[in-house]
Tab-separated table of C-alpha atoms and ligand atoms in Angstrom:
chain	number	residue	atom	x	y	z
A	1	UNK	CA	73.999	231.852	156.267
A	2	UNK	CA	74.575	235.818	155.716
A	3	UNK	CA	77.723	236.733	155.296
A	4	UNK	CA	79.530	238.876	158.307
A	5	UNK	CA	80.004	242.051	156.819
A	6	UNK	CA	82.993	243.329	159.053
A	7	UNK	CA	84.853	240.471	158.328
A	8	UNK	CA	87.032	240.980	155.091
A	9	UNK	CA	88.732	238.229	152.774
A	10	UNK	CA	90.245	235.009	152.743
A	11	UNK	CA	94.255	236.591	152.989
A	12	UNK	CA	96.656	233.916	150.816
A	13	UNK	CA	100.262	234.038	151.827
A	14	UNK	CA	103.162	233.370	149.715
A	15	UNK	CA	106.740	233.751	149.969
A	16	UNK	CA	109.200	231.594	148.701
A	17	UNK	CA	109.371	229.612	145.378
A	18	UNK	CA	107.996	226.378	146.853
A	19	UNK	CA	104.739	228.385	148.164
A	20	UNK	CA	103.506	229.243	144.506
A	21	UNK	CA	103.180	226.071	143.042
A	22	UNK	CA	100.619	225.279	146.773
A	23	UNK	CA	98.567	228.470	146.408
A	24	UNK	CA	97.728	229.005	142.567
A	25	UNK	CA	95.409	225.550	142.150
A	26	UNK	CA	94.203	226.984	145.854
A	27	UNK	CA	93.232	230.544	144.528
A	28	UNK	CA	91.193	228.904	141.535
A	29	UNK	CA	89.500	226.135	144.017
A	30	UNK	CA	88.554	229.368	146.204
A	31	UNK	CA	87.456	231.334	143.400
A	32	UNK	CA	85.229	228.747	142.382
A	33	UNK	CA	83.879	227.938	145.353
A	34	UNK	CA	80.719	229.450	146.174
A	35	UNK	CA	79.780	231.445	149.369
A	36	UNK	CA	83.192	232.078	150.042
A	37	UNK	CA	84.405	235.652	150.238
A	38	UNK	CA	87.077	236.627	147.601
A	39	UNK	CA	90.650	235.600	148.235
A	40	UNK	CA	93.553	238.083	148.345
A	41	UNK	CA	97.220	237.748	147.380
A	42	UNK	CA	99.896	238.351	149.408
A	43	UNK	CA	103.761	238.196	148.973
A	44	UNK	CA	105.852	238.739	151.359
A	45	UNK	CA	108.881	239.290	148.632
A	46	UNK	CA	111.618	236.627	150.527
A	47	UNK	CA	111.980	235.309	146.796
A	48	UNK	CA	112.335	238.309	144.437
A	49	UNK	CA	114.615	237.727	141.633
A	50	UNK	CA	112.806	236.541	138.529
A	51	UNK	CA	114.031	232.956	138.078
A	52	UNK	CA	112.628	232.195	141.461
A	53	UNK	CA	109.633	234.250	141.464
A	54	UNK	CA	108.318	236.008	138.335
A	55	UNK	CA	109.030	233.342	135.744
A	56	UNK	CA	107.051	230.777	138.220
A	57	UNK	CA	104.136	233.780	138.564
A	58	UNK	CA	103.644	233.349	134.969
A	59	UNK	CA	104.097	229.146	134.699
A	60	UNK	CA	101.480	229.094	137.092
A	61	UNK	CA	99.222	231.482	135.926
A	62	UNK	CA	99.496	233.663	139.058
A	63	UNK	CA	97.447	236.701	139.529
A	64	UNK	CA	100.018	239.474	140.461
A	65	UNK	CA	100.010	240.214	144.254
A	66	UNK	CA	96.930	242.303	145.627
A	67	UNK	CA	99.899	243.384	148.232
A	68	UNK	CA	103.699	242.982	148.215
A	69	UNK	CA	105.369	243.293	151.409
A	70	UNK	CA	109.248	243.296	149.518
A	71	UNK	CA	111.273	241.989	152.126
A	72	UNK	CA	113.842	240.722	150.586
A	73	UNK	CA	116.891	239.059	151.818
A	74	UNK	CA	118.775	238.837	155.522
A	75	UNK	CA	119.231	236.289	158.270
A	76	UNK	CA	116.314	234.511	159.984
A	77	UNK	CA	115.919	237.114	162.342
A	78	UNK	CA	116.171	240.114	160.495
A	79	UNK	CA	114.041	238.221	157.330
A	80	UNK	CA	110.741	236.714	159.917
A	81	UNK	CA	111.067	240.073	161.934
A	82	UNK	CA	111.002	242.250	158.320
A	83	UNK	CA	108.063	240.293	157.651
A	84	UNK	CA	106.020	240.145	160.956
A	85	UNK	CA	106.493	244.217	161.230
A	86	UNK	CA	105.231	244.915	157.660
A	87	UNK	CA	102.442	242.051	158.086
A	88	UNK	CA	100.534	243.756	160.748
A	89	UNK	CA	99.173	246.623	159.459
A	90	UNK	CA	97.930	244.943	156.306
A	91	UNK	CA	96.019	242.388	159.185
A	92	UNK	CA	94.792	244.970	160.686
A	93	UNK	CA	93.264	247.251	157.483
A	94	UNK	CA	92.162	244.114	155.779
A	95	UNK	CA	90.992	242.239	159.044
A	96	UNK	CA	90.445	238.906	156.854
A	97	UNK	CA	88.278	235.839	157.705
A	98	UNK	CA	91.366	233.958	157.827
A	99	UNK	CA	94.894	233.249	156.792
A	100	UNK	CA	96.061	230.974	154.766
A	101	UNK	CA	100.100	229.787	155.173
A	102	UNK	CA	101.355	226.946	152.984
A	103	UNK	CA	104.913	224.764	153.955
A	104	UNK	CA	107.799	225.979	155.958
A	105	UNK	CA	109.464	229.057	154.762
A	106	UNK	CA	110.156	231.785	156.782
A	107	UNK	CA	106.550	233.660	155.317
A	108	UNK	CA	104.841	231.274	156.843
A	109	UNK	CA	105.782	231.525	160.347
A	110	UNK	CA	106.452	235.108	160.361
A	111	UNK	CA	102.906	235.612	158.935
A	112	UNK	CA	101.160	232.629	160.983
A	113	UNK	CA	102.641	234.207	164.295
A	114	UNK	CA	101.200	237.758	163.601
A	115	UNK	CA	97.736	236.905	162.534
A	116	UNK	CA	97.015	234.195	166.083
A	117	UNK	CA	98.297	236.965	167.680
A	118	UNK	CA	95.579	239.018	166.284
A	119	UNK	CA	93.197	236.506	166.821
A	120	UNK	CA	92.676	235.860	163.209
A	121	UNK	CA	92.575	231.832	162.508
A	122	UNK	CA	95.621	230.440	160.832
A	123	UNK	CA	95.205	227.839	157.999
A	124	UNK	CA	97.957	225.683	157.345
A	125	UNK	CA	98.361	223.603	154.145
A	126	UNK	CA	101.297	221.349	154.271
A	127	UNK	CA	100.805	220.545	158.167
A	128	UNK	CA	102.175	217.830	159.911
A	129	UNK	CA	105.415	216.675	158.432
A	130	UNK	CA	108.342	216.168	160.657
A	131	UNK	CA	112.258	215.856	159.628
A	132	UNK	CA	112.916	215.727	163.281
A	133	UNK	CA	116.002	217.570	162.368
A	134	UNK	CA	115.900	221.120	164.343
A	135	UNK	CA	119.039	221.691	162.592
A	136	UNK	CA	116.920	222.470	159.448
A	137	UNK	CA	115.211	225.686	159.777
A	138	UNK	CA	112.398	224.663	158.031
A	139	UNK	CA	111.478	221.993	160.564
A	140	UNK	CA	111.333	224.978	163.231
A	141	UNK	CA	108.864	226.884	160.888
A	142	UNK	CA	106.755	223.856	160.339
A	143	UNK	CA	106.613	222.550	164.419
A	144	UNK	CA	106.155	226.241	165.621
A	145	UNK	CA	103.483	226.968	163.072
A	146	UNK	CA	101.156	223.753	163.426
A	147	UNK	CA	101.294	224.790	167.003
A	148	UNK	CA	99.459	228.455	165.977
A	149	UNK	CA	97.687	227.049	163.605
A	150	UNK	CA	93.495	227.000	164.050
A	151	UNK	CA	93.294	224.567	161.130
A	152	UNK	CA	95.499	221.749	159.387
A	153	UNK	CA	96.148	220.196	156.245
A	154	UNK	CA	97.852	217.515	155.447
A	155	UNK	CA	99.309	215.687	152.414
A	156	UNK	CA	99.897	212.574	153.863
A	157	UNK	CA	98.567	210.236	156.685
A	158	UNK	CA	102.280	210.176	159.166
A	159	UNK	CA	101.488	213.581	159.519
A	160	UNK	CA	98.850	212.745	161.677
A	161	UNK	CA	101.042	211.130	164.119
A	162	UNK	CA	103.035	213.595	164.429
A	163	UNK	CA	100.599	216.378	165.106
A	164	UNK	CA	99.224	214.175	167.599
A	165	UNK	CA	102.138	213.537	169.636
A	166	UNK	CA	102.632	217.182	169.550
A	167	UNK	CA	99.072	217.792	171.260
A	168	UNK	CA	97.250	219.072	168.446
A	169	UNK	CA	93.681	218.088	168.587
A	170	UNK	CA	92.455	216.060	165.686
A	171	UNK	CA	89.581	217.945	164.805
A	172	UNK	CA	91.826	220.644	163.904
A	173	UNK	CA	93.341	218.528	161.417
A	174	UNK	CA	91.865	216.947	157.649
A	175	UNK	CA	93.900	214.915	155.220
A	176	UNK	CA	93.122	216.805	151.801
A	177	UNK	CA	96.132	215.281	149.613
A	178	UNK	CA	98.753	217.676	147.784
A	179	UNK	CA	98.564	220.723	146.140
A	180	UNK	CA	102.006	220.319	144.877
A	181	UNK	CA	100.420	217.146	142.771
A	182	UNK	CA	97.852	219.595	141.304
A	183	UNK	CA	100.073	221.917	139.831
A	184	UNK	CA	102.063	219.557	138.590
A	185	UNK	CA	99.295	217.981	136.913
A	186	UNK	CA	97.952	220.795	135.046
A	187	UNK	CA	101.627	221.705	133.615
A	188	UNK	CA	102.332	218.184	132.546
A	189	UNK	CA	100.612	218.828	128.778
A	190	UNK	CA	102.959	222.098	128.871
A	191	UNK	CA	105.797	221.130	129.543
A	192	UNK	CA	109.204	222.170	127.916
A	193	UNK	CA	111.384	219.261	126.486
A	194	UNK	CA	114.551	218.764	127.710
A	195	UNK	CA	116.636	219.769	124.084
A	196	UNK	CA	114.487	222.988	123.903
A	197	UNK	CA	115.823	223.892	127.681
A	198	UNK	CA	119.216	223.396	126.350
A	199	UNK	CA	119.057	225.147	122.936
A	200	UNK	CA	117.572	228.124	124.751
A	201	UNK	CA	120.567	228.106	127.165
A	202	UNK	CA	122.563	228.105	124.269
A	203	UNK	CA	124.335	224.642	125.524
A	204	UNK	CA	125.332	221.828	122.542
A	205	UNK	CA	124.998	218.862	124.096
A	206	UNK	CA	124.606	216.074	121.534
A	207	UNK	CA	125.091	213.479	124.724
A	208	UNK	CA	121.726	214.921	126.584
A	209	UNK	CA	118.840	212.706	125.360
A	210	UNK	CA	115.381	212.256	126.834
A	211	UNK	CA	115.852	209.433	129.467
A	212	UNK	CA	119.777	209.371	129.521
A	213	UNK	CA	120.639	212.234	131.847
A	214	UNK	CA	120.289	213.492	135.619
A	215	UNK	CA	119.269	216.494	137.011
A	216	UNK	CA	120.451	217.946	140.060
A	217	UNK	CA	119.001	220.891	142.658
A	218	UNK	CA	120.728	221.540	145.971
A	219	UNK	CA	120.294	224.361	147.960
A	220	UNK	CA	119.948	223.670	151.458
A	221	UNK	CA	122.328	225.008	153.763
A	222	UNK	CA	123.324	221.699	155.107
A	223	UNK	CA	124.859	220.593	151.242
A	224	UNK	CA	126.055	224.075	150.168
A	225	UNK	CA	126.928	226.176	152.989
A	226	UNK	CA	130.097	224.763	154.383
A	227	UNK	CA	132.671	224.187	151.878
A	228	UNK	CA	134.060	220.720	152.818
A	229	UNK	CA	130.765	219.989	152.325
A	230	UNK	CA	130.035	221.642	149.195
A	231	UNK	CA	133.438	220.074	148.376
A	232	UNK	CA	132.537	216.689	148.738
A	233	UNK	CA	129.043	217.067	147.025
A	234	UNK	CA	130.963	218.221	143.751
A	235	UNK	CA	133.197	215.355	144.072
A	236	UNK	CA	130.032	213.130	144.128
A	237	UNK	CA	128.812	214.928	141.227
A	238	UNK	CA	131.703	214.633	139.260
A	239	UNK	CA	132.288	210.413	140.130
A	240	UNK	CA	128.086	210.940	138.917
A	241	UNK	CA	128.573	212.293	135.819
A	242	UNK	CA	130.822	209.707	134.578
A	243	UNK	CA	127.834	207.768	134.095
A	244	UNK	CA	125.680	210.084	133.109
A	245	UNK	CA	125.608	213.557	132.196
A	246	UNK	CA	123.777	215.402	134.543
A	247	UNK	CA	121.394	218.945	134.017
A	248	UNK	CA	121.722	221.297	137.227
A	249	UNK	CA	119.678	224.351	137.390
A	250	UNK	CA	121.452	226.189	140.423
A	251	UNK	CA	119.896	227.798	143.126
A	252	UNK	CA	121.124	231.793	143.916
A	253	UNK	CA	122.244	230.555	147.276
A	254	UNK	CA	124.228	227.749	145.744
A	255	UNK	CA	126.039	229.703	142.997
A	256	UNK	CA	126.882	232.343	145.561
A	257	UNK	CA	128.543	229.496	147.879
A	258	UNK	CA	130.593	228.055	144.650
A	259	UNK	CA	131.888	231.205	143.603
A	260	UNK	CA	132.963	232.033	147.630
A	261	UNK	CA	134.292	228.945	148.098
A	262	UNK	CA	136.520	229.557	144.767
A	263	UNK	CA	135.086	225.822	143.418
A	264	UNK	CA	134.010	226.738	139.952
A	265	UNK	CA	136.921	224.302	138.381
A	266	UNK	CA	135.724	221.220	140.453
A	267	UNK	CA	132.875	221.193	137.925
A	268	UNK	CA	133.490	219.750	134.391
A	269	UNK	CA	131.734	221.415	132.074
A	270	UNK	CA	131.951	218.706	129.452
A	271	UNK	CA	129.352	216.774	131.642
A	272	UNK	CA	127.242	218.915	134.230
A	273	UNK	CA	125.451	221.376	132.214
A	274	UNK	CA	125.164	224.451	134.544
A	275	UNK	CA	121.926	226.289	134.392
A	276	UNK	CA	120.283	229.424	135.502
A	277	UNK	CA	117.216	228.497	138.134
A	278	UNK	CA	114.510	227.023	135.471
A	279	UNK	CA	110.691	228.169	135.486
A	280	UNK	CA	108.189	225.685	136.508
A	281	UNK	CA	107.035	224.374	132.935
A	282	UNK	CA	110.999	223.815	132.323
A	283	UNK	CA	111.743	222.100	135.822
A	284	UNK	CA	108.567	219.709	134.971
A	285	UNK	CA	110.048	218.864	131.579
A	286	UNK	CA	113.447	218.376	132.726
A	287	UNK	CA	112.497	216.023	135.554
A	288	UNK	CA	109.783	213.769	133.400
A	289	UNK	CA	112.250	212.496	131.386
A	290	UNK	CA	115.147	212.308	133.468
A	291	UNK	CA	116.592	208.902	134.240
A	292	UNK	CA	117.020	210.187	137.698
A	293	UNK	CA	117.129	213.563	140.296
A	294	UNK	CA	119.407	214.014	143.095
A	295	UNK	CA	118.382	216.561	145.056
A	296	UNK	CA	117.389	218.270	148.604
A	297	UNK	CA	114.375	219.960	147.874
A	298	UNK	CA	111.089	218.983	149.776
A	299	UNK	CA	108.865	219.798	146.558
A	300	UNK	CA	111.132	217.421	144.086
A	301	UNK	CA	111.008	214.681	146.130
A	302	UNK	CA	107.144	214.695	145.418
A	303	UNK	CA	107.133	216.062	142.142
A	304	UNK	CA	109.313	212.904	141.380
A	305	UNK	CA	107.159	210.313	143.408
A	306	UNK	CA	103.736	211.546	141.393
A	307	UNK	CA	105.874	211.345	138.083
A	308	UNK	CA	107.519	208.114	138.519
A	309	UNK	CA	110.849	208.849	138.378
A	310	UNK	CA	113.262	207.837	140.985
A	311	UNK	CA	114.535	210.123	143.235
A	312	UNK	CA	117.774	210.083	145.268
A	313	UNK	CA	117.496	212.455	148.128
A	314	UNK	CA	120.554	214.094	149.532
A	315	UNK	CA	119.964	214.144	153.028
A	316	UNK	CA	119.743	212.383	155.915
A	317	UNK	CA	116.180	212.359	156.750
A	318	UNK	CA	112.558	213.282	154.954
A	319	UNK	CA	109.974	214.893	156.269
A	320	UNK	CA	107.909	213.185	153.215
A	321	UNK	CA	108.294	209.764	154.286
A	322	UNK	CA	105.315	208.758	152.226
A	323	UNK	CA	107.704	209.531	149.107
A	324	UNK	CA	110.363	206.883	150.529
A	325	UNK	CA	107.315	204.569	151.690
A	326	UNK	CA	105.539	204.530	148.524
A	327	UNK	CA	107.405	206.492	145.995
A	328	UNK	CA	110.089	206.533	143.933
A	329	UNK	CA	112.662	208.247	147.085
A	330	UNK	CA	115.506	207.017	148.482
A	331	UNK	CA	117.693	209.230	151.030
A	332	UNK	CA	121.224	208.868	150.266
A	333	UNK	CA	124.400	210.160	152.413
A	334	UNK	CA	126.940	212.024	151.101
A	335	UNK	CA	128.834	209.573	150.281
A	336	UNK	CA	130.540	208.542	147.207
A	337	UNK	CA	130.536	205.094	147.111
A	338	UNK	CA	126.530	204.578	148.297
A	339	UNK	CA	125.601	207.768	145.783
A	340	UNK	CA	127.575	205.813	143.005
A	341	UNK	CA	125.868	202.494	143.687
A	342	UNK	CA	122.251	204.529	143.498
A	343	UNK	CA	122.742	206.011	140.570
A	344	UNK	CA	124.121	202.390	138.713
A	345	UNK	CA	121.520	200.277	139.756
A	346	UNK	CA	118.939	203.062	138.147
A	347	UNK	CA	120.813	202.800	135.251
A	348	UNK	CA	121.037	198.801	135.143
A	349	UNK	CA	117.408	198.066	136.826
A	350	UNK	CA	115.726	201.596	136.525
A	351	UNK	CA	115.410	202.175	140.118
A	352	UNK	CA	112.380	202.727	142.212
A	353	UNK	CA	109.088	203.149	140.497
A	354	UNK	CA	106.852	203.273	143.211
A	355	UNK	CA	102.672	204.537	143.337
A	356	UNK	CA	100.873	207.849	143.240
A	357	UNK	CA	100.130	208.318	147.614
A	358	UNK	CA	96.438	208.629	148.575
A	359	UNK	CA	94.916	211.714	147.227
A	360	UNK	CA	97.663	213.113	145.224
A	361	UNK	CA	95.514	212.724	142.425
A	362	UNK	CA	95.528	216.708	141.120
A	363	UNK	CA	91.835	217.219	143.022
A	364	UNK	CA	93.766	219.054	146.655
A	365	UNK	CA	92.512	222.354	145.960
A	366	UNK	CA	88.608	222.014	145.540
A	367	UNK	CA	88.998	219.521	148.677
A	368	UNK	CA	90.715	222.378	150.685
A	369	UNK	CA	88.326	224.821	148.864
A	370	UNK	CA	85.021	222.714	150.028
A	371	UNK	CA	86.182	221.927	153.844
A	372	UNK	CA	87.346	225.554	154.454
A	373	UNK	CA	83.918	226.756	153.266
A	374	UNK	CA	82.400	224.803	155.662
A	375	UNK	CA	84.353	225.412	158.446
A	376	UNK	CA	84.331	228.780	157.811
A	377	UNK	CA	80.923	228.812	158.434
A	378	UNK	CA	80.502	226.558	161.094
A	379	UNK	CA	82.253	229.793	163.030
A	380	UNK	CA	80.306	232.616	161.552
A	381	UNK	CA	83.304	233.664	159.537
A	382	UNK	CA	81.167	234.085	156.252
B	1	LIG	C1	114.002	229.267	151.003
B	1	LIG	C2	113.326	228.435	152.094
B	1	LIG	C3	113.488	226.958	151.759
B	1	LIG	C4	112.988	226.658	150.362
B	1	LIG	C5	113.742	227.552	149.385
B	1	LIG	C6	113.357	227.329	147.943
B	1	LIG	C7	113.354	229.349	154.383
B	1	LIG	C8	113.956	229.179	155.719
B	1	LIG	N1	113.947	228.643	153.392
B	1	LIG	O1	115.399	228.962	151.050
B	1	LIG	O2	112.722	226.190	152.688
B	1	LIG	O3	113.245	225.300	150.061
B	1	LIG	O4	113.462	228.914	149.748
B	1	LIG	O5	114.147	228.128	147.113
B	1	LIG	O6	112.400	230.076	154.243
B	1	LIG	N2	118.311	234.901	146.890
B	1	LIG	C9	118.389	235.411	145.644
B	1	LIG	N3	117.233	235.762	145.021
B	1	LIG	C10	116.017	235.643	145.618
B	1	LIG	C11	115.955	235.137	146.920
B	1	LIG	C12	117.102	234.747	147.541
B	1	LIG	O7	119.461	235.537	145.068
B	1	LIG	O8	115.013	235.977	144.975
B	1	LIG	C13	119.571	234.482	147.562
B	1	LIG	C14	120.030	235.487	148.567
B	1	LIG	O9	121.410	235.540	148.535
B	1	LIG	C15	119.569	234.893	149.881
B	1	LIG	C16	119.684	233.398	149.602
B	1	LIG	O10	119.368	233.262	148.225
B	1	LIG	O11	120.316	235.304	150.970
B	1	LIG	C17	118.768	232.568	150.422
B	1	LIG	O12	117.410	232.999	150.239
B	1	LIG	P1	116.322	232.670	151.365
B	1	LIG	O13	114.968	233.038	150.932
B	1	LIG	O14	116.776	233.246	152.658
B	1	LIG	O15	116.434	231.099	151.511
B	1	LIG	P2	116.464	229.936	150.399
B	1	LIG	O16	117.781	229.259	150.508
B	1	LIG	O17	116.027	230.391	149.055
């Protein structure tokens, strides 16, 4: 089929740290694809700060951004609006075949909502999963942009369900697997070892040895924003690290909420090693040998499922149930004495092992790469 000459590339969104480990085995799958027109990069610049976006450019071998939209910081509002008004002009100079959003950051739906608007088909990788929790403001990026979305693709098979019962045709929708699983995959032979982490961070830690720790990540408003109930999830932590010492890289957003909420000396520095926000080749070595991870990250609580290692999520609901199904997840409260019972019988029994879900099996990309070619062209889009 010739290719439509007024119609210009494949545009790639990214915005936030989760995004970039989804779109750099997708840029290679589309690069490698052939008949497709050349992909461009995009960043919208929500993430900025090198520990969340820079290091993890160069852990994933990135290319650097054909265009950077440098948003930056602010509420919802003034973040999605920042993004939609600086989006449009690029859509309309570089009028691309499509647009490709991945999760539910704030990128995606500011971008996603610009380009159907423009009649430009919206690709969405990570479609489909459901917290059915409003409260989270991720679950409002993912519902509102499967509903703009021209095409869908999913990790895992509930997410059919859910589009379903939303009204979302199922020809719009194809179960490729996880891109997530493919990154993590190709940094597993690089990844750092936990004592060379700590010796770079300058932390002596003789008691931190592979298999014998925890690591921590918490950043979502619902743990760290309020201070009772940042409160209470350092008093977990602390009851935690009695058993074992635990390795927390912490989040901008977190630190900032410790230091307003004057709770630096609720965390004993003999056992939680405090850490800057680690690159991607340090957060896979950190987790693979960690007897455990407590966290509320979306990405983690996959990460952890493909690598075996049990997972305790802090939160009251997934939108990954597969990972709870299957994996190596369990949702914990926060609550003391159920968060202290977790964590022993890990230690005791080792905890949840779990299986590898259907197709995350490092091959997402070339699937997503392969479909997308063909139904680019079943529309005259190439
Ligand atoms: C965002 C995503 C969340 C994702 C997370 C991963 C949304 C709604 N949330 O949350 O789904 O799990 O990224 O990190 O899109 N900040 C910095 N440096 C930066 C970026 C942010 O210090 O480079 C600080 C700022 O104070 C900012 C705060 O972190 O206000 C929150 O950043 P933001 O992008 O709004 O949300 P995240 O909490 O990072």
């Amino acid at each position: 089929m010739p290719t439509n000459p007024t119609l210009g590339p494949i545009l790639c969104i990214v915005g936030a740290r989760p995004n970039l480990m989804k779109m750099a085995p997708l840029l290679r799958a589309l690069a490698a694809e052939p008949a497709l027109p050349p992909a461009m990069l995009l960043h919208t610049g929500q993430h900025y700060d090198h520990a969340l976006n820079g290091q993890l450019f160069a852990d994933l071998a990135l290319p650097v951004p054909d265009i950077n939209l440098e948003v930056g910081s602010g509420s919802h509002a003034v973040q999605t609006a920042e993004i939609m008004k600086r989006f449009e002009p690029v859509l309309d100079q570089h009028r691309p075949c499509c647009v490709v959003v991945v999760g539910d950051v704030n990128s995606t739906i500011a971008c996603g909502l610009v380009a159907a608007k423009k009649d430009v088909p919206v690709v969405h990788v990570e479609a489909g999963l459901r917290s059915f929790d409003r409260a989270m403001p991720e679950e409002i990026n993912r519902v509102l942009t499967d509903q703009i979305s021209d095409l869908l693709y999913t990790t895992e098979r509930s997410a059919h369900a859910n589009l379903a019962r939303e009204g979302i045709p199922a020809e719009r929708v194809e179960f490729v697997g996880n891109l997530m699983i493919d990154s993590l995959m190709a940094a597993l032979p690089k990844a750092v070892p936990v004592a060379r982490i700590l010796d770079a961070a300058g932390v002596s830690t003789p008691s931190v040895q592979a298999g014998r720790y925890g690591v921590v990540t918490l950043h979502r408003p619902s743990n760290v924003d309020r201070p009772e109930d940042l409160g209470a999830v350092l008093a977990i932590l602390d009851r935690v690290s009695a058993i074992l010492p635990i390795i927390w890289p912490v989040h901008p957003r977190t630190r900032a909420k410790i230091a307003e909420f004057g709770l630096e000396s609720r965390i004993s520095a003999e056992r939680i090693v405090l850490l800057p926000p680690q690159g991607y080749l340090e957060m896979v070595g950190l987790m693979k040998d960690a007897a455990f991870v407590l966290t509320d990250s979306g990405g983690i609580q996959e990460e952890t499922t493909a690598l075996g290692v049990p997972c305790l999520t802090l939160r009251e609901n997934t939108e990954r149930p597969i990972t709870v199904e299957q994996g190596t997840n369990t949702l914990v409260p926060r609550d003391e004495t159920v968060v202290l019972a977790a964590v022993r019988e890990i230690v005791e029994r080792g905890g949840k092992r779990g299986r590898a879900p259907e197709y995350w099996d490092g091959q997402a990309a070339p699937r997503i790469a392969r479909h997308l070619r063909g139904w680019l062209q079943g529309r005259g889009r190439v």
